């Protein structure tokens, strides 16, 4: 399974779920897994056990180890999610908080340095936003998102940046406009994955 698509939306009929399925269908059969965090009832709460893992780099909870193993099998990770309050949903953020930890995504050196462990992984982002691109440009939301997620998470763990494709105006009344945006995003991510893995 070279591609793992992770979604975080409670509605199985959402545009998020639809786009993830379209992307799965556009990629090679058998080489893609969708991890639907809501359907799988992933617990995003960062507990004392998670804090212990973060501090020591050891003893990760079993559900976290299972998620890390899924990511370990992938060459490409695609996060498909709605933009809520200009960021990712708490469910996806909790997955990152719990899974991308010391001892796996990176190692903290007791002498002050660190080793970034995810250099074999390429991460693609497909945020699905209600607002148009002009709102994002005027308020700097796109740049803030890129700083927080691309630099703050992907780069921090040493993973390689793939493509970031925003779907703007996701609730557009004209279905053909929304469908064009979805088709374009699927094609951009598909080409990024298949071209680099050829």
C-alpha atoms as a PDB file:
ATOM      1  CA  UNK A   1       0.000   0.000   0.000  1.00  0.00           C
ATOM      2  CA  UNK A   2       2.109   2.917  -1.169  1.00  0.00           C
ATOM      3  CA  UNK A   3      -0.627   5.557  -0.602  1.00  0.00           C
ATOM      4  CA  UNK A   4      -2.532   6.173   2.618  1.00  0.00           C
ATOM      5  CA  UNK A   5      -5.408   8.664   2.382  1.00  0.00           C
ATOM      6  CA  UNK A   6      -6.536   9.986   5.765  1.00  0.00           C
ATOM      7  CA  UNK A   7      -9.878  11.745   6.119  1.00  0.00           C
ATOM      8  CA  UNK A   8     -11.547  13.395   9.089  1.00  0.00           C
ATOM      9  CA  UNK A   9     -15.210  14.194   8.533  1.00  0.00           C
ATOM     10  CA  UNK A  10     -18.189  12.774  10.467  1.00  0.00           C
ATOM     11  CA  UNK A  11     -20.464  12.702   7.403  1.00  0.00           C
ATOM     12  CA  UNK A  12     -19.801   9.751   5.054  1.00  0.00           C
ATOM     13  CA  UNK A  13     -21.671  11.684   2.321  1.00  0.00           C
ATOM     14  CA  UNK A  14     -19.435  14.753   2.657  1.00  0.00           C
ATOM     15  CA  UNK A  15     -17.356  16.244  -0.127  1.00  0.00           C
ATOM     16  CA  UNK A  16     -14.316  15.168   1.928  1.00  0.00           C
ATOM     17  CA  UNK A  17     -15.337  11.510   1.736  1.00  0.00           C
ATOM     18  CA  UNK A  18     -16.329  11.812  -1.907  1.00  0.00           C
ATOM     19  CA  UNK A  19     -12.979  13.329  -2.867  1.00  0.00           C
ATOM     20  CA  UNK A  20     -11.009  10.682  -0.955  1.00  0.00           C
ATOM     21  CA  UNK A  21     -12.920   7.917  -2.750  1.00  0.00           C
ATOM     22  CA  UNK A  22     -12.399   9.588  -6.124  1.00  0.00           C
ATOM     23  CA  UNK A  23      -8.682   9.819  -5.450  1.00  0.00           C
ATOM     24  CA  UNK A  24      -8.549   6.162  -4.369  1.00  0.00           C
ATOM     25  CA  UNK A  25     -10.313   5.171  -7.597  1.00  0.00           C
ATOM     26  CA  UNK A  26      -7.888   7.272  -9.687  1.00  0.00           C
ATOM     27  CA  UNK A  27      -4.855   5.509  -8.222  1.00  0.00           C
ATOM     28  CA  UNK A  28      -3.790   1.906  -8.818  1.00  0.00           C
ATOM     29  CA  UNK A  29      -6.130  -0.675  -7.372  1.00  0.00           C
ATOM     30  CA  UNK A  30      -4.700  -2.378  -4.321  1.00  0.00           C
ATOM     31  CA  UNK A  31      -2.136   0.333  -3.715  1.00  0.00           C
ATOM     32  CA  UNK A  32      -4.361   2.698  -1.733  1.00  0.00           C
ATOM     33  CA  UNK A  33      -5.963   2.586   1.705  1.00  0.00           C
ATOM     34  CA  UNK A  34      -8.412   5.139   3.085  1.00  0.00           C
ATOM     35  CA  UNK A  35      -8.207   5.712   6.824  1.00  0.00           C
ATOM     36  CA  UNK A  36     -11.543   7.326   7.707  1.00  0.00           C
ATOM     37  CA  UNK A  37     -10.791   8.487  11.242  1.00  0.00           C
ATOM     38  CA  UNK A  38     -14.432   9.269  12.036  1.00  0.00           C
ATOM     39  CA  UNK A  39     -15.772   5.927  10.770  1.00  0.00           C
ATOM     40  CA  UNK A  40     -12.959   4.088  12.572  1.00  0.00           C
ATOM     41  CA  UNK A  41     -13.747   5.991  15.789  1.00  0.00           C
ATOM     42  CA  UNK A  42     -10.139   7.080  16.295  1.00  0.00           C
ATOM     43  CA  UNK A  43      -9.716   8.734  19.696  1.00  0.00           C
ATOM     44  CA  UNK A  44      -7.951  12.089  19.164  1.00  0.00           C
ATOM     45  CA  UNK A  45      -7.573  12.883  22.871  1.00  0.00           C
ATOM     46  CA  UNK A  46      -3.962  13.348  23.956  1.00  0.00           C
ATOM     47  CA  UNK A  47      -3.787  11.479  27.268  1.00  0.00           C
ATOM     48  CA  UNK A  48      -1.192  11.021  30.005  1.00  0.00           C
ATOM     49  CA  UNK A  49      -0.052   7.891  28.153  1.00  0.00           C
ATOM     50  CA  UNK A  50       0.541  10.000  25.048  1.00  0.00           C
ATOM     51  CA  UNK A  51       2.398  12.575  27.133  1.00  0.00           C
ATOM     52  CA  UNK A  52       4.641   9.795  28.464  1.00  0.00           C
ATOM     53  CA  UNK A  53       5.355   8.637  24.894  1.00  0.00           C
ATOM     54  CA  UNK A  54       6.092  12.185  23.782  1.00  0.00           C
ATOM     55  CA  UNK A  55       8.526  12.719  26.669  1.00  0.00           C
ATOM     56  CA  UNK A  56      10.310   9.364  26.488  1.00  0.00           C
ATOM     57  CA  UNK A  57       9.911   8.233  22.887  1.00  0.00           C
ATOM     58  CA  UNK A  58       8.707   4.852  24.158  1.00  0.00           C
ATOM     59  CA  UNK A  59       5.580   2.905  25.133  1.00  0.00           C
ATOM     60  CA  UNK A  60       3.170   4.308  22.554  1.00  0.00           C
ATOM     61  CA  UNK A  61      -0.455   3.224  23.096  1.00  0.00           C
ATOM     62  CA  UNK A  62      -1.574   0.303  20.908  1.00  0.00           C
ATOM     63  CA  UNK A  63      -3.920   2.422  18.755  1.00  0.00           C
ATOM     64  CA  UNK A  64      -1.073   4.847  18.032  1.00  0.00           C
ATOM     65  CA  UNK A  65       1.306   2.017  17.095  1.00  0.00           C
ATOM     66  CA  UNK A  66      -1.339   0.667  14.688  1.00  0.00           C
ATOM     67  CA  UNK A  67      -1.593   4.062  12.977  1.00  0.00           C
ATOM     68  CA  UNK A  68       2.191   4.401  12.796  1.00  0.00           C
ATOM     69  CA  UNK A  69       2.382   0.980  11.120  1.00  0.00           C
ATOM     70  CA  UNK A  70      -0.151   2.101   8.505  1.00  0.00           C
ATOM     71  CA  UNK A  71       1.908   5.190   7.747  1.00  0.00           C
ATOM     72  CA  UNK A  72       5.120   3.116   7.713  1.00  0.00           C
ATOM     73  CA  UNK A  73       3.698   1.056   4.831  1.00  0.00           C
ATOM     74  CA  UNK A  74       3.041   4.142   2.700  1.00  0.00           C
ATOM     75  CA  UNK A  75       5.287   6.131   0.418  1.00  0.00           C
ATOM     76  CA  UNK A  76       2.641   8.840   0.104  1.00  0.00           C
ATOM     77  CA  UNK A  77       0.301  10.209   2.766  1.00  0.00           C
ATOM     78  CA  UNK A  78      -2.667  12.281   1.590  1.00  0.00           C
ATOM     79  CA  UNK A  79      -4.643  14.272   4.147  1.00  0.00           C
ATOM     80  CA  UNK A  80      -8.121  15.166   2.835  1.00  0.00           C
ATOM     81  CA  UNK A  81     -10.119  17.292   5.254  1.00  0.00           C
ATOM     82  CA  UNK A  82     -12.535  20.202   5.653  1.00  0.00           C
ATOM     83  CA  UNK A  83     -11.144  23.534   6.775  1.00  0.00           C
ATOM     84  CA  UNK A  84     -12.856  24.449  10.039  1.00  0.00           C
ATOM     85  CA  UNK A  85     -11.889  27.697  11.731  1.00  0.00           C
ATOM     86  CA  UNK A  86      -9.051  28.115   9.216  1.00  0.00           C
ATOM     87  CA  UNK A  87      -7.392  24.856  10.164  1.00  0.00           C
ATOM     88  CA  UNK A  88      -7.932  21.115  10.213  1.00  0.00           C
ATOM     89  CA  UNK A  89     -10.657  19.420  12.290  1.00  0.00           C
ATOM     90  CA  UNK A  90      -9.790  18.459  15.867  1.00  0.00           C
ATOM     91  CA  UNK A  91     -10.047  14.776  14.902  1.00  0.00           C
ATOM     92  CA  UNK A  92      -7.225  15.084  12.360  1.00  0.00           C
ATOM     93  CA  UNK A  93      -5.150  17.360  14.573  1.00  0.00           C
ATOM     94  CA  UNK A  94      -5.508  14.827  17.401  1.00  0.00           C
ATOM     95  CA  UNK A  95      -4.384  12.044  15.061  1.00  0.00           C
ATOM     96  CA  UNK A  96      -1.264  14.045  14.234  1.00  0.00           C
ATOM     97  CA  UNK A  97      -0.699  14.975  17.901  1.00  0.00           C
ATOM     98  CA  UNK A  98      -0.849  11.339  18.976  1.00  0.00           C
ATOM     99  CA  UNK A  99       0.774   9.555  16.000  1.00  0.00           C
ATOM    100  CA  UNK A 100       3.586  11.907  14.921  1.00  0.00           C
ATOM    101  CA  UNK A 101       5.530  11.698  18.163  1.00  0.00           C
ATOM    102  CA  UNK A 102       9.012  11.454  19.600  1.00  0.00           C
ATOM    103  CA  UNK A 103      10.436   7.992  19.073  1.00  0.00           C
ATOM    104  CA  UNK A 104       8.748   7.548  15.717  1.00  0.00           C
ATOM    105  CA  UNK A 105       8.297  10.741  13.642  1.00  0.00           C
ATOM    106  CA  UNK A 106      11.419  12.228  15.187  1.00  0.00           C
ATOM    107  CA  UNK A 107      13.905  11.494  17.953  1.00  0.00           C
ATOM    108  CA  UNK A 108      14.968  14.075  20.479  1.00  0.00           C
ATOM    109  CA  UNK A 109      18.651  13.859  21.322  1.00  0.00           C
ATOM    110  CA  UNK A 110      19.271  14.320  25.063  1.00  0.00           C
ATOM    111  CA  UNK A 111      22.164  16.616  24.144  1.00  0.00           C
ATOM    112  CA  UNK A 112      19.846  19.049  22.411  1.00  0.00           C
ATOM    113  CA  UNK A 113      19.618  17.922  18.788  1.00  0.00           C
ATOM    114  CA  UNK A 114      17.006  15.914  16.986  1.00  0.00           C
ATOM    115  CA  UNK A 115      16.680  13.402  14.185  1.00  0.00           C
ATOM    116  CA  UNK A 116      13.788  13.740  11.730  1.00  0.00           C
ATOM    117  CA  UNK A 117      12.612  10.238  10.819  1.00  0.00           C
ATOM    118  CA  UNK A 118      10.018  10.542   8.056  1.00  0.00           C
ATOM    119  CA  UNK A 119      12.239  11.346   5.071  1.00  0.00           C
ATOM    120  CA  UNK A 120      10.874   8.347   3.155  1.00  0.00           C
ATOM    121  CA  UNK A 121       7.322   9.771   3.296  1.00  0.00           C
ATOM    122  CA  UNK A 122       5.807  12.384   0.998  1.00  0.00           C
ATOM    123  CA  UNK A 123       2.774  14.272   2.347  1.00  0.00           C
ATOM    124  CA  UNK A 124       0.048  15.762   0.146  1.00  0.00           C
ATOM    125  CA  UNK A 125      -2.663  18.046   1.528  1.00  0.00           C
ATOM    126  CA  UNK A 126      -6.186  18.577   0.200  1.00  0.00           C
ATOM    127  CA  UNK A 127      -7.966  21.128   2.407  1.00  0.00           C
ATOM    128  CA  UNK A 128     -11.621  21.661   1.474  1.00  0.00           C
ATOM    129  CA  UNK A 129     -12.657  25.252   2.160  1.00  0.00           C
ATOM    130  CA  UNK A 130     -15.999  27.006   1.921  1.00  0.00           C
ATOM    131  CA  UNK A 131     -14.535  30.452   1.196  1.00  0.00           C
ATOM    132  CA  UNK A 132     -13.102  31.604  -2.115  1.00  0.00           C
ATOM    133  CA  UNK A 133      -9.417  32.085  -2.824  1.00  0.00           C
ATOM    134  CA  UNK A 134      -9.775  35.879  -2.488  1.00  0.00           C
ATOM    135  CA  UNK A 135     -10.718  35.583   1.202  1.00  0.00           C
ATOM    136  CA  UNK A 136      -7.655  33.407   1.804  1.00  0.00           C
ATOM    137  CA  UNK A 137      -5.376  35.864   0.024  1.00  0.00           C
ATOM    138  CA  UNK A 138      -6.790  38.976   1.711  1.00  0.00           C
ATOM    139  CA  UNK A 139      -6.473  37.567   5.212  1.00  0.00           C
ATOM    140  CA  UNK A 140      -3.331  35.475   4.779  1.00  0.00           C
ATOM    141  CA  UNK A 141      -5.138  32.254   5.700  1.00  0.00           C
ATOM    142  CA  UNK A 142      -3.419  30.222   2.997  1.00  0.00           C
ATOM    143  CA  UNK A 143       0.031  31.345   4.081  1.00  0.00           C
ATOM    144  CA  UNK A 144      -0.810  30.733   7.748  1.00  0.00           C
ATOM    145  CA  UNK A 145      -2.017  27.238   6.865  1.00  0.00           C
ATOM    146  CA  UNK A 146       1.160  26.474   4.927  1.00  0.00           C
ATOM    147  CA  UNK A 147       3.320  27.696   7.796  1.00  0.00           C
ATOM    148  CA  UNK A 148       1.399  25.688  10.382  1.00  0.00           C
ATOM    149  CA  UNK A 149       0.990  22.429   8.471  1.00  0.00           C
ATOM    150  CA  UNK A 150       3.621  22.254   5.730  1.00  0.00           C
ATOM    151  CA  UNK A 151       6.446  23.724   7.760  1.00  0.00           C
ATOM    152  CA  UNK A 152       5.286  23.053  11.321  1.00  0.00           C
ATOM    153  CA  UNK A 153       4.339  19.400  10.818  1.00  0.00           C
ATOM    154  CA  UNK A 154       5.638  17.998   7.507  1.00  0.00           C
ATOM    155  CA  UNK A 155       9.050  19.696   7.576  1.00  0.00           C
ATOM    156  CA  UNK A 156       9.465  19.199  11.322  1.00  0.00           C
ATOM    157  CA  UNK A 157       9.247  15.414  10.916  1.00  0.00           C
ATOM    158  CA  UNK A 158      11.568  15.434   7.897  1.00  0.00           C
ATOM    159  CA  UNK A 159       8.860  14.249   5.504  1.00  0.00           C
ATOM    160  CA  UNK A 160       8.898  15.533   1.958  1.00  0.00           C
ATOM    161  CA  UNK A 161       6.303  18.038   0.841  1.00  0.00           C
ATOM    162  CA  UNK A 162       4.030  16.804  -1.890  1.00  0.00           C
ATOM    163  CA  UNK A 163       1.306  18.971  -3.399  1.00  0.00           C
ATOM    164  CA  UNK A 164      -1.154  21.135  -1.516  1.00  0.00           C
ATOM    165  CA  UNK A 165      -4.420  21.614  -3.397  1.00  0.00           C
ATOM    166  CA  UNK A 166      -7.154  23.731  -1.834  1.00  0.00           C
ATOM    167  CA  UNK A 167     -10.737  23.129  -2.921  1.00  0.00           C
ATOM    168  CA  UNK A 168     -12.266  26.594  -2.547  1.00  0.00           C
ATOM    169  CA  UNK A 169     -15.995  27.383  -2.557  1.00  0.00           C
ATOM    170  CA  UNK A 170     -16.763  23.806  -1.591  1.00  0.00           C
ATOM    171  CA  UNK A 171     -20.419  24.613  -1.036  1.00  0.00           C
ATOM    172  CA  UNK A 172     -20.834  26.368  -4.378  1.00  0.00           C
ATOM    173  CA  UNK A 173     -24.409  26.186  -5.637  1.00  0.00           C
ATOM    174  CA  UNK A 174     -23.337  25.289  -9.161  1.00  0.00           C
ATOM    175  CA  UNK A 175     -22.503  21.581  -9.062  1.00  0.00           C
ATOM    176  CA  UNK A 176     -20.374  21.720 -12.201  1.00  0.00           C
ATOM    177  CA  UNK A 177     -18.073  24.315 -10.583  1.00  0.00           C
ATOM    178  CA  UNK A 178     -17.554  22.131  -7.526  1.00  0.00           C
ATOM    179  CA  UNK A 179     -17.071  19.025  -9.681  1.00  0.00           C
ATOM    180  CA  UNK A 180     -14.439  20.792 -11.784  1.00  0.00           C
ATOM    181  CA  UNK A 181     -12.490  21.687  -8.627  1.00  0.00           C
ATOM    182  CA  UNK A 182     -12.691  18.104  -7.333  1.00  0.00           C
ATOM    183  CA  UNK A 183     -11.605  16.615 -10.667  1.00  0.00           C
ATOM    184  CA  UNK A 184      -8.678  19.030 -10.857  1.00  0.00           C
ATOM    185  CA  UNK A 185      -7.533  18.259  -7.312  1.00  0.00           C
ATOM    186  CA  UNK A 186      -7.757  14.507  -7.876  1.00  0.00           C
ATOM    187  CA  UNK A 187      -5.755  14.819 -11.086  1.00  0.00           C
ATOM    188  CA  UNK A 188      -3.049  16.999  -9.484  1.00  0.00           C
ATOM    189  CA  UNK A 189      -2.556  14.621  -6.544  1.00  0.00           C
ATOM    190  CA  UNK A 190      -2.745  11.522  -8.759  1.00  0.00           C
ATOM    191  CA  UNK A 191      -0.076  12.901 -11.100  1.00  0.00           C
ATOM    192  CA  UNK A 192       2.160  13.889  -8.164  1.00  0.00           C
ATOM    193  CA  UNK A 193       1.954  10.373  -6.735  1.00  0.00           C
ATOM    194  CA  UNK A 194       2.164   8.338  -9.930  1.00  0.00           C
ATOM    195  CA  UNK A 195       4.842  10.458 -11.626  1.00  0.00           C
ATOM    196  CA  UNK A 196       7.196  10.395  -8.641  1.00  0.00           C
ATOM    197  CA  UNK A 197       6.573   6.690  -7.971  1.00  0.00           C
ATOM    198  CA  UNK A 198       7.017   5.572 -11.586  1.00  0.00           C
END
